[in-house]
PDB file of C-alpha atoms and ligand atoms in Angstrom:
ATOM      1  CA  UNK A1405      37.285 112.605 256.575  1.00 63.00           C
ATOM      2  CA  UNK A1406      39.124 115.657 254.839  1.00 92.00           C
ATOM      3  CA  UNK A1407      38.623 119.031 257.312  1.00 94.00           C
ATOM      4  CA  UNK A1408      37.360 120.788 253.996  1.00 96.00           C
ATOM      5  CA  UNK A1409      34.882 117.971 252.913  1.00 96.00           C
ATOM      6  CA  UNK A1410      33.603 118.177 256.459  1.00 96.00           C
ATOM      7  CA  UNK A1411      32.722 121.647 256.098  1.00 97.00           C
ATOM      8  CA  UNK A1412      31.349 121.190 252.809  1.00 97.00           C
ATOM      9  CA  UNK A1413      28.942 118.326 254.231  1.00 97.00           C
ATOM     10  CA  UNK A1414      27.973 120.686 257.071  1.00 97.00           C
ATOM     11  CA  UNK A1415      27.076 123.724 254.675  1.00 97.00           C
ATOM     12  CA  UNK A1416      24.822 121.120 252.339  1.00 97.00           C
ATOM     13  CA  UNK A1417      23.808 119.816 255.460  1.00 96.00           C
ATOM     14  CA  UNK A1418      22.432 123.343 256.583  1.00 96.00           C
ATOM     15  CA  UNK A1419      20.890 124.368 253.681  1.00 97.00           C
ATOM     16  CA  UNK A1420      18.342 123.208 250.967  1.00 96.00           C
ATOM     17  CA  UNK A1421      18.464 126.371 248.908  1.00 97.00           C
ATOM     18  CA  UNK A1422      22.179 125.562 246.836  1.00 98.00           C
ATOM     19  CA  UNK A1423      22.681 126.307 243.293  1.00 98.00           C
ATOM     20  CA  UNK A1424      25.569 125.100 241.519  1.00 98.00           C
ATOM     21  CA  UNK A1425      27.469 126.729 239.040  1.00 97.00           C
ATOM     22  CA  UNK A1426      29.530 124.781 236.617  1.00 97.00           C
ATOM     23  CA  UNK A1427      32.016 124.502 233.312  1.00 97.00           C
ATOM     24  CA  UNK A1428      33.982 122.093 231.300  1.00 95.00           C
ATOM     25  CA  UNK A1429      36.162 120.656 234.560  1.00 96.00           C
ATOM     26  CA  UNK A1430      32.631 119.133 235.493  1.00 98.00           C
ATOM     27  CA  UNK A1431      33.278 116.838 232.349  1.00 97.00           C
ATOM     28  CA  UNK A1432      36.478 115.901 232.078  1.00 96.00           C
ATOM     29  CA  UNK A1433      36.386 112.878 234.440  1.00 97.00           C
ATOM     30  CA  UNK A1434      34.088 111.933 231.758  1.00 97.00           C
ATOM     31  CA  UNK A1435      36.709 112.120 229.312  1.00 95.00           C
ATOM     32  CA  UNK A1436      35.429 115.101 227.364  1.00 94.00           C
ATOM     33  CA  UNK A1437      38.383 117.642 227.430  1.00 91.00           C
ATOM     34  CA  UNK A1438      38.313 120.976 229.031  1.00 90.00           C
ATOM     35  CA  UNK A1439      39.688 123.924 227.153  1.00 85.00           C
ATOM     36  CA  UNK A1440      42.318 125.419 229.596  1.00 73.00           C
ATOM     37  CA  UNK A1441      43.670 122.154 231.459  1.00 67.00           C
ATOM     38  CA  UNK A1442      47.151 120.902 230.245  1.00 59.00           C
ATOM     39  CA  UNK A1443      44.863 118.368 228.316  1.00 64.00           C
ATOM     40  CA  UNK A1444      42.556 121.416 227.525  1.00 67.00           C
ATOM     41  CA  UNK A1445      41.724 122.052 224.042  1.00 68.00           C
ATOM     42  CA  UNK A1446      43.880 125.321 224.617  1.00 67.00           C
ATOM     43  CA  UNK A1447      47.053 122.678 224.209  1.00 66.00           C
ATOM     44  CA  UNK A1448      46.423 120.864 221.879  1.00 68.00           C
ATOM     45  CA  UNK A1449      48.360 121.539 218.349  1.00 64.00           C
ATOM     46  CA  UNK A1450      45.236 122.968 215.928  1.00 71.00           C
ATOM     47  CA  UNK A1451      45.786 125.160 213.194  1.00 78.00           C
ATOM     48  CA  UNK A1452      43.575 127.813 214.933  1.00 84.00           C
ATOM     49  CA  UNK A1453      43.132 128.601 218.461  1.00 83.00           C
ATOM     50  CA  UNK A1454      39.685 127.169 220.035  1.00 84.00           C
ATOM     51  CA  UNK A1455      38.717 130.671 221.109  1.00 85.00           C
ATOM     52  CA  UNK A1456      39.066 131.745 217.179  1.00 90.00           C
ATOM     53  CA  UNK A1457      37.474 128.181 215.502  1.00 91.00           C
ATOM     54  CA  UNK A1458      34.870 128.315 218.002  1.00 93.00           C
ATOM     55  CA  UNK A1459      33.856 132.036 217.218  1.00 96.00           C
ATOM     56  CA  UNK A1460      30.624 133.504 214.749  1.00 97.00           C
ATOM     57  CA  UNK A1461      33.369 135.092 212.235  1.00 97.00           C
ATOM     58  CA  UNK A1462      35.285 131.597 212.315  1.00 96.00           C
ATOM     59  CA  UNK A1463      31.860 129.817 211.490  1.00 97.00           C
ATOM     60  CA  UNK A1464      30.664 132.405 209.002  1.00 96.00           C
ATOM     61  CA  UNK A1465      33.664 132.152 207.146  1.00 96.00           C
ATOM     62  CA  UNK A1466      35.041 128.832 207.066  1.00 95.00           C
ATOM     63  CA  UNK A1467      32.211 126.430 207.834  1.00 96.00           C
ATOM     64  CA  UNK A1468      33.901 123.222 206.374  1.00 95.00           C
ATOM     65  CA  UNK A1469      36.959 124.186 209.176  1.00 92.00           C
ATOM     66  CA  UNK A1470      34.754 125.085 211.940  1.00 94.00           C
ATOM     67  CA  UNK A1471      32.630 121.443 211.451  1.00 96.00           C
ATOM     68  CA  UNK A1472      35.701 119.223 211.045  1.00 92.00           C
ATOM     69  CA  UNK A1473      36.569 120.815 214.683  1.00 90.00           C
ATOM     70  CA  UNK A1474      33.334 120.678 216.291  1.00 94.00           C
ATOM     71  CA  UNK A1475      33.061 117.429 215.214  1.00 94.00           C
ATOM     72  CA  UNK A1476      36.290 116.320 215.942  1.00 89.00           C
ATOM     73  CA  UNK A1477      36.889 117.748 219.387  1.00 88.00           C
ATOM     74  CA  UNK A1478      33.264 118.848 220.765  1.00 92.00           C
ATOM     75  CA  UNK A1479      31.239 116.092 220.254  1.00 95.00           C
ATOM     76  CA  UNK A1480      31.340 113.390 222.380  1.00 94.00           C
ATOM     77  CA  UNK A1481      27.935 111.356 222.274  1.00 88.00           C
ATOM     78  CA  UNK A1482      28.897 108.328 224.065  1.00 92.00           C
ATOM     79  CA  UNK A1483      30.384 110.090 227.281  1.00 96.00           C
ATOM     80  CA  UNK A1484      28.405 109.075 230.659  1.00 98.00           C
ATOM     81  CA  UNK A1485      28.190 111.067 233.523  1.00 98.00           C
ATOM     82  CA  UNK A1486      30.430 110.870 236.332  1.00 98.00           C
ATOM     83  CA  UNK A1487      29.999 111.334 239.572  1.00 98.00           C
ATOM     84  CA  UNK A1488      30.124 114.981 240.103  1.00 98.00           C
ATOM     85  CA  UNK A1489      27.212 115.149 237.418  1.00 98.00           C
ATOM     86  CA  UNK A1490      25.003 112.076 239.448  1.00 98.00           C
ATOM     87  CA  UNK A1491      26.074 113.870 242.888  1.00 98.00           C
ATOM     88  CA  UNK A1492      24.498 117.238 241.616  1.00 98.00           C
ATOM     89  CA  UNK A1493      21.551 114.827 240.503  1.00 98.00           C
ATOM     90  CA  UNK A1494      20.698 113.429 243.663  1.00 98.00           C
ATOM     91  CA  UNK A1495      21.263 116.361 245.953  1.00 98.00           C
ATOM     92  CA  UNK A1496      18.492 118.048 243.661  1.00 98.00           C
ATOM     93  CA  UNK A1497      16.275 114.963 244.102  1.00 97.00           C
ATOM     94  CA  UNK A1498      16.586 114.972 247.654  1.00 97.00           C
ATOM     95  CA  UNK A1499      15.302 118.635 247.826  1.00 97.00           C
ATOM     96  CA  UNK A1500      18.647 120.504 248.527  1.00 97.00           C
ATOM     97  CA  UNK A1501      19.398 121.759 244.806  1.00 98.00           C
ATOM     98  CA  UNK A1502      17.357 123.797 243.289  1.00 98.00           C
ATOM     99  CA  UNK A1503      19.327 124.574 239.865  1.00 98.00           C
ATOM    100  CA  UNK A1504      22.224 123.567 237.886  1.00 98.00           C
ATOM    101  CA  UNK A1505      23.940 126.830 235.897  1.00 98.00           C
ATOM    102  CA  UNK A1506      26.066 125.363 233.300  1.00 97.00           C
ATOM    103  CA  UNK A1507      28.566 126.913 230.802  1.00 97.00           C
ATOM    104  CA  UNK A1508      28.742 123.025 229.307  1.00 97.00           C
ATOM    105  CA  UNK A1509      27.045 121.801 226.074  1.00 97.00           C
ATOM    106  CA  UNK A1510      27.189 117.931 226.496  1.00 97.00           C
ATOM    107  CA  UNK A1511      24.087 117.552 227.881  1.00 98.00           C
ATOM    108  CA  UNK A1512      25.342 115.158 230.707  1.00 98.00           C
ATOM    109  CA  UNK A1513      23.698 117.235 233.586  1.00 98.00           C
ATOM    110  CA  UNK A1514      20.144 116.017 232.211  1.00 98.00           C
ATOM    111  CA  UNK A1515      22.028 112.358 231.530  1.00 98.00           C
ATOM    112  CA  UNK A1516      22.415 111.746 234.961  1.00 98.00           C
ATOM    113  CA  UNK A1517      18.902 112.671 236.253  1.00 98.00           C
ATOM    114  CA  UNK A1518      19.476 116.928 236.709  1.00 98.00           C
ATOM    115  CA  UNK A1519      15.798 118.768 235.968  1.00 98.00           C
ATOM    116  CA  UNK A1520      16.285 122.015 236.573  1.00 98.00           C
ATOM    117  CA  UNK A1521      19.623 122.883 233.945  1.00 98.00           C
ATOM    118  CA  UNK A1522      19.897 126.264 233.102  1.00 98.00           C
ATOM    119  CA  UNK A1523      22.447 125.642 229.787  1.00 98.00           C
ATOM    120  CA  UNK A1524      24.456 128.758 229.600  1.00 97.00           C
ATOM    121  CA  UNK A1525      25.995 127.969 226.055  1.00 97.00           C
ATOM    122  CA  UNK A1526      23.609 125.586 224.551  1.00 97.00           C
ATOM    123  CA  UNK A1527      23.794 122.284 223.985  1.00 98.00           C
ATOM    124  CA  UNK A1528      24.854 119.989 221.126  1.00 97.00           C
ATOM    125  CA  UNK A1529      21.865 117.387 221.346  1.00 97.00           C
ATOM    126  CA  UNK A1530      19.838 120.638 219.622  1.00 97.00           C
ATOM    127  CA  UNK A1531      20.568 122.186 216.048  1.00 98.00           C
ATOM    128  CA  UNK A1532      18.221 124.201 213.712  1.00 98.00           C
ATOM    129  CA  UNK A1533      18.149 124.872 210.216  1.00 98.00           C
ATOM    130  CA  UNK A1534      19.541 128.739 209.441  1.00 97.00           C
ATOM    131  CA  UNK A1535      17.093 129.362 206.573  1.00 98.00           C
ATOM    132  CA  UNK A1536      14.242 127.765 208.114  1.00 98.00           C
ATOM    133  CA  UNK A1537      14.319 126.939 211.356  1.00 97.00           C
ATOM    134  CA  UNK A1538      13.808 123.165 211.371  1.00 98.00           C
ATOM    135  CA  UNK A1539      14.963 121.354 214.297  1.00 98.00           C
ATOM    136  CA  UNK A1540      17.029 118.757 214.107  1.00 98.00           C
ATOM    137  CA  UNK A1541      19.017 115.784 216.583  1.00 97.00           C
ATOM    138  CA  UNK A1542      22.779 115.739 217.188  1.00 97.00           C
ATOM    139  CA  UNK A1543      22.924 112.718 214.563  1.00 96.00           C
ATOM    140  CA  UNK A1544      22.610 115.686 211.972  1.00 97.00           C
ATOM    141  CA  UNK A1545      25.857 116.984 212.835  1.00 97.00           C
ATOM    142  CA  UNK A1546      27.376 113.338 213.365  1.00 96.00           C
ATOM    143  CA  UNK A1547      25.802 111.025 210.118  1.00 96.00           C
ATOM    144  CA  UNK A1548      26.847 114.401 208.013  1.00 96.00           C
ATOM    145  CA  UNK A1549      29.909 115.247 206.229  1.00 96.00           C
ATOM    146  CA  UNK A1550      31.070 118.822 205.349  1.00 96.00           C
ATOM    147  CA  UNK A1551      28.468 121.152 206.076  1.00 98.00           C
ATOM    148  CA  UNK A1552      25.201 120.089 207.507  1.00 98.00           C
ATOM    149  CA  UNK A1553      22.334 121.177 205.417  1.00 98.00           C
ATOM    150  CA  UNK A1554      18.930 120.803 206.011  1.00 97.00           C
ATOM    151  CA  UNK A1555      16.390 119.608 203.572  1.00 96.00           C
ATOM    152  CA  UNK A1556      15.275 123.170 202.425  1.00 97.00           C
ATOM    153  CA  UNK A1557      18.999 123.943 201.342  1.00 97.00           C
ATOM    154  CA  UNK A1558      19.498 126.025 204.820  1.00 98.00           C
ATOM    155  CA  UNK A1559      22.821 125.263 206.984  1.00 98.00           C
ATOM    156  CA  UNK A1560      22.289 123.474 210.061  1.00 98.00           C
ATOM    157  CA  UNK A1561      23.701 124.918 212.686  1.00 98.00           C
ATOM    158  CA  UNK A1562      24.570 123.977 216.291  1.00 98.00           C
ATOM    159  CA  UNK A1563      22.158 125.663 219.088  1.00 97.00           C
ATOM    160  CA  UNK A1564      25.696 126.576 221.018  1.00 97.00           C
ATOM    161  CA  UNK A1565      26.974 130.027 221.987  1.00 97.00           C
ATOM    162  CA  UNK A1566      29.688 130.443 220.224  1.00 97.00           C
ATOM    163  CA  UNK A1567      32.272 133.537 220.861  1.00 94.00           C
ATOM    164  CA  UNK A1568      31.037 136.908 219.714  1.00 95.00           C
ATOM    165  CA  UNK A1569      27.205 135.604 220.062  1.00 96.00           C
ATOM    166  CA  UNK A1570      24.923 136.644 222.863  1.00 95.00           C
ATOM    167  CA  UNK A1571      23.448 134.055 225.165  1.00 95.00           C
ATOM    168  CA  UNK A1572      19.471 133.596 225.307  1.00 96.00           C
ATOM    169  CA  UNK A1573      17.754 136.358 227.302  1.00 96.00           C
ATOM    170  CA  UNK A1574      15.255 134.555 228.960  1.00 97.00           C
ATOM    171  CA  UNK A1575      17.215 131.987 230.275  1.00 97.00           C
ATOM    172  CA  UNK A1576      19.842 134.004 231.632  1.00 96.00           C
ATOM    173  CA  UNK A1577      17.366 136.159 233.334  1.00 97.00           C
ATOM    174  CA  UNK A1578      16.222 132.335 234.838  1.00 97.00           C
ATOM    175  CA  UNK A1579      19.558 131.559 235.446  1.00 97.00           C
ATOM    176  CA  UNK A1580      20.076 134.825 237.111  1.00 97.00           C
ATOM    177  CA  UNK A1581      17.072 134.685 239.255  1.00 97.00           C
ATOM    178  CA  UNK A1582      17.766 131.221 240.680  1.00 97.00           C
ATOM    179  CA  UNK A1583      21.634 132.279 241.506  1.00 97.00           C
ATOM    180  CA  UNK A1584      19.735 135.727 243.386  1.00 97.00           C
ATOM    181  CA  UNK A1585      17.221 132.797 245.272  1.00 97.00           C
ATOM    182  CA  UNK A1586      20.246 130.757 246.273  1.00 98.00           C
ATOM    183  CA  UNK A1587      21.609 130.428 250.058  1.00 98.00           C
ATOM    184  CA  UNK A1588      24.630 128.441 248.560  1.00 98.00           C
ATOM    185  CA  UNK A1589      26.366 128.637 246.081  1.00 97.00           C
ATOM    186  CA  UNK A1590      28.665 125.783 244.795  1.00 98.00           C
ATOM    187  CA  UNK A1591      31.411 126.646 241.761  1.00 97.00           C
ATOM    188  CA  UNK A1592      32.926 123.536 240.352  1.00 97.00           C
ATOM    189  CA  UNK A1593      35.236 123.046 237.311  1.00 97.00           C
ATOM    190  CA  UNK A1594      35.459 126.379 235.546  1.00 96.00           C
ATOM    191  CA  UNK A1595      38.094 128.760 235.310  1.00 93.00           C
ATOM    192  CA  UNK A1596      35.954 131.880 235.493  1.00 94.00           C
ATOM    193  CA  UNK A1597      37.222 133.064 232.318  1.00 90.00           C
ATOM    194  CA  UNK A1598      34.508 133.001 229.880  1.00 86.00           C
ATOM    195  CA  UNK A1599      32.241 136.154 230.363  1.00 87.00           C
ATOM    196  CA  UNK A1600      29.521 136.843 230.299  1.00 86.00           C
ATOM    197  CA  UNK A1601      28.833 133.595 232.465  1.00 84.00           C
ATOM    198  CA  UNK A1602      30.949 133.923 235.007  1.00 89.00           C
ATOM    199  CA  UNK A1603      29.789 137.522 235.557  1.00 91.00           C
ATOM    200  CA  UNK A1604      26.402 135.879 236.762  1.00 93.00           C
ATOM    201  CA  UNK A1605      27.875 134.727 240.524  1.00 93.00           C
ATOM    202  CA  UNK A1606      28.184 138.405 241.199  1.00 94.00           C
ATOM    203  CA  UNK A1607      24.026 138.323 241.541  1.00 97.00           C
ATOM    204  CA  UNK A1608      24.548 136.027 244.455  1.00 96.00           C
ATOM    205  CA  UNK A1609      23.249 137.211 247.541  1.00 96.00           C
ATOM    206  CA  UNK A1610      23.486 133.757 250.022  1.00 97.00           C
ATOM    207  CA  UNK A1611      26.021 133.289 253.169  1.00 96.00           C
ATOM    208  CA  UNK A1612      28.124 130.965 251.689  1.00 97.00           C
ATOM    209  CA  UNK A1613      30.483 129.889 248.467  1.00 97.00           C
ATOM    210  CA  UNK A1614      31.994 127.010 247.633  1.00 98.00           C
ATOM    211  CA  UNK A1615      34.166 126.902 245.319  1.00 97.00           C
ATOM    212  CA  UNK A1616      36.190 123.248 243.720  1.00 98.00           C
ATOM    213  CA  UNK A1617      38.142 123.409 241.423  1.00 97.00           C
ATOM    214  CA  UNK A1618      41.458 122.099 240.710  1.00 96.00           C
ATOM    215  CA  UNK A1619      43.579 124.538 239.570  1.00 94.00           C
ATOM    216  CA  UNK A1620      43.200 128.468 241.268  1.00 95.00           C
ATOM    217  CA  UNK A1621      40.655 130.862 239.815  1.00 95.00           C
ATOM    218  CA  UNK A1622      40.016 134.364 240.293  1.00 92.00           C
ATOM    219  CA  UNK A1623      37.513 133.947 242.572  1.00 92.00           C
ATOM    220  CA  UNK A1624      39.288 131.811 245.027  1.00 95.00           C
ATOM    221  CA  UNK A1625      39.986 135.273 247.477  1.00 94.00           C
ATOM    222  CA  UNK A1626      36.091 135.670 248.055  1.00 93.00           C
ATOM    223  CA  UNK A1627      34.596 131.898 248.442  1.00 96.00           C
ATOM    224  CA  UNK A1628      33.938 130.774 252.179  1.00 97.00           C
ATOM    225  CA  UNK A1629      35.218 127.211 251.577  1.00 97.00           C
ATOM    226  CA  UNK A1630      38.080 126.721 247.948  1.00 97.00           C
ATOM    227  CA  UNK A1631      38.625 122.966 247.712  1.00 97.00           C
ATOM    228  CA  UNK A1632      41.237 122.189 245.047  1.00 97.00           C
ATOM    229  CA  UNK A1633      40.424 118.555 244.101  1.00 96.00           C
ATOM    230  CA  UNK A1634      38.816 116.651 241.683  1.00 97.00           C
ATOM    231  CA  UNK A1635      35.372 117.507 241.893  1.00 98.00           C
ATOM    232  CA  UNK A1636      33.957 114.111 241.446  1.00 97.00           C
ATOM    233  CA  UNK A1637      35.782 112.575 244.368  1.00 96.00           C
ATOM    234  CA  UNK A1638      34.922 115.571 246.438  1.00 97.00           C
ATOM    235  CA  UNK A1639      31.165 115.410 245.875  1.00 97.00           C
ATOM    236  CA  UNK A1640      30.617 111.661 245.681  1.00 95.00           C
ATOM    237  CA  UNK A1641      31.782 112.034 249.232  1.00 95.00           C
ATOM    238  CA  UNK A1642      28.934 113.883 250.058  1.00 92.00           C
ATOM    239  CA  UNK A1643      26.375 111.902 249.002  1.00 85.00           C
ATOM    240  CA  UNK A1644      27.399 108.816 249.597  1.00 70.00           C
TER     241      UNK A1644
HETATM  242  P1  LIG B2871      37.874 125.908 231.215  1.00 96.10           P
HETATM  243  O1  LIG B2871      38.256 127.304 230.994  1.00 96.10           O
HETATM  244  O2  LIG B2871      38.502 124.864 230.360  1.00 96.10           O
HETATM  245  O3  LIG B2871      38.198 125.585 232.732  1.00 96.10           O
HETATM  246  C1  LIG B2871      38.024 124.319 233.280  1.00 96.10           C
HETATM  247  C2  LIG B2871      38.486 124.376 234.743  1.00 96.10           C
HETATM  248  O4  LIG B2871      38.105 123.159 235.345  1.00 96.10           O
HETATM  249  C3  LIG B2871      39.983 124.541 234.909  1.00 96.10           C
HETATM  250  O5  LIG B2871      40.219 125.586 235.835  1.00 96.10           O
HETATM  251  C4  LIG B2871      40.443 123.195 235.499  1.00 96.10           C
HETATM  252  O6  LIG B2871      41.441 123.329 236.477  1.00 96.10           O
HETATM  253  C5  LIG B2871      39.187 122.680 236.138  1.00 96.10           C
HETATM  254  N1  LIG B2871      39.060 121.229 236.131  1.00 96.10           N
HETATM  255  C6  LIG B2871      39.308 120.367 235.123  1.00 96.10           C
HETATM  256  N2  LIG B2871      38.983 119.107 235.475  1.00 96.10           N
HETATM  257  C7  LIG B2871      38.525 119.189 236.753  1.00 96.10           C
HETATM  258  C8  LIG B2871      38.047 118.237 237.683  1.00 96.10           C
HETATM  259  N3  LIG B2871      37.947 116.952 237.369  1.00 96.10           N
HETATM  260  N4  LIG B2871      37.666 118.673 238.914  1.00 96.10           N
HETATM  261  C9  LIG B2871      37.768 119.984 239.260  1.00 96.10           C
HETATM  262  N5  LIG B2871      38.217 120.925 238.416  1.00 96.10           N
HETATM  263  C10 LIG B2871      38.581 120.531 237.182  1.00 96.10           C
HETATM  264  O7  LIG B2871      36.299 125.689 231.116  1.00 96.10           O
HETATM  265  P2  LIG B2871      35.115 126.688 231.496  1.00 96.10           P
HETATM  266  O8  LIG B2871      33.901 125.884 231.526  1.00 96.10           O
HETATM  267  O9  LIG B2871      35.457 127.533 232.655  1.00 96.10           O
HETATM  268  O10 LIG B2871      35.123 127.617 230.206  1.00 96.10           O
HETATM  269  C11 LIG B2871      34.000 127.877 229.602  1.00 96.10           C
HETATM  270  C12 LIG B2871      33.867 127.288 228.198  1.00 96.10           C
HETATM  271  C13 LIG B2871      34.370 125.900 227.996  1.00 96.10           C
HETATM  272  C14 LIG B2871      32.404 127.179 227.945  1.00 96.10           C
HETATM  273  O11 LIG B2871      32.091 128.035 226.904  1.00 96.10           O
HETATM  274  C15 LIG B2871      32.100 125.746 227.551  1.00 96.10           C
HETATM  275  O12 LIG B2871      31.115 125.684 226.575  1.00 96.10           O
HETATM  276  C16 LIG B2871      33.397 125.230 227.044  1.00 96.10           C
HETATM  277  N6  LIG B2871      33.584 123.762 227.017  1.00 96.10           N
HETATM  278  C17 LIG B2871      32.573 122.905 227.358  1.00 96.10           C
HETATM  279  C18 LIG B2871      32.795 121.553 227.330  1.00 96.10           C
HETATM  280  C19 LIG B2871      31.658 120.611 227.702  1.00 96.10           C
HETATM  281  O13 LIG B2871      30.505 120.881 227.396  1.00 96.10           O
HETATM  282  N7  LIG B2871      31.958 119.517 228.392  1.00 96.10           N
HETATM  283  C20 LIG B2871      34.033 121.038 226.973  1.00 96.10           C
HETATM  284  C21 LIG B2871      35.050 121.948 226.625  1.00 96.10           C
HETATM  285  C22 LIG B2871      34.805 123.306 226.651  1.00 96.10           C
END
């Protein structure tokens, strides 16, 4: 076995206090793009830049636009999760993990058998009417055309964070707490770019992070253990 998986196994091994902190690379082995990858959403040709469709001005202002992308290219109901998301799963079941911090929105955390998901940005399996608050199911979004509206006339709109919004309070404060609890703390497939999420693994006060993720990030100088790999291949060798 790989020197570097080793000493991941033994830091899991020691502890049953780990949090794991995640973004988009947790998905893309489940085919759902990442945004700053070479097959990122950041590269593909789109007449506006995913930071800019994907902000509040963006959706205030040209809703038709901003739900032909989000439809298009955030939106991916039949993705499964891999096995990064069912290695996270079982290492929680088995008493280890006590809390998945996502920045993702595709719900694939809770797919594969997560409990305790702390969704930084939302997620796109909840939407709620503007006017009057009416919940509704992702098939809103997906068996609509144009603009979703809701039966009182309201827009429907996405429970995601989307640039230039703040994220929910109390769960951040959650989110927060559990990183401050944590012995370990595992980073996997973000680039640590999108604030103020990645501000959170400052709170950590543990012995040891891990951090996988295949391309550098900023953080790499202060983990314990960087592992750049696919991080499905590196944690279904964990738990095996
Ligand atoms: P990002 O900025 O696109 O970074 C992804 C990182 O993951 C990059 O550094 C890649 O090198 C790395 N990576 C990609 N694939 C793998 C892999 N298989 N194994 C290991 N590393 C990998 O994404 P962040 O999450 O850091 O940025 C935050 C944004 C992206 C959040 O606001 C998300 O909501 C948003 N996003 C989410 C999804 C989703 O829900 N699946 C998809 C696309 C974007």
């Amino acid at each position: 076995m790989d020197e570097k998986i080793l000493e991941l196994k033994q830091i899991i091994e020691g502890s049953d206090n780990i949090v794991f902190f995640g973004g988009a690379g947790v998905s893309t082995e489940s085919n759902i793009p990442d945004f700053r990858s070479v097959d990122g959403l950041y590269n593909i040709k789109y007449k506006y830049s995913p930071e800019v469709i994907l902000s509040h001005t963006f959706y205030k202002e040209h809703q038709e636009e901003f739900y032909e992308f989000y439809r298009d290219k955030m939106i991916f109901p039949d993705a499964k999760p891999n096995k990064a998301h069912l290695a996270l799963a079982k290492l929680e079941e088995i008493g280890k993990l006590k809390a998945v911090v996502t920045q993702n929105i595709d719900g694939l955390h809770q797919q594969a058998g997560s409990k305790n998901v702390f969704e930084l940005h939302g997620s796109i399996f909840r939407n709620y009417c503007e006017e009057c608050g009416k919940f509704y199911d992702l098939k809103a979004i997906t068996e609509s055309e144009g603009v979703p509206k809701c039966s009182c006339g309201g827009t429907i709109k996405p429970d995601v964070v989307l640039y230039e919004e703040g994220l929910d309070h109390k769960l951040l404060a959650n989110a927060i707490k559990a990183i401050m609890a944590a012995d370990v703390l595992i980073i996997g497939g973000t680039s640590l770019a999108v604030y103020p999420a990645a501000g959170l693994l400052d709170y950590f006060k543990g012995s040891k992070v891990v951090l996988i993720n295949k391309e550098e990030t900023s953080k790499d100088g202060k983990a314990d253990l960087v592992i750049h790999d696919s991080i499905g291949e590196v944690l279904s060798q964990i738990i095996e």
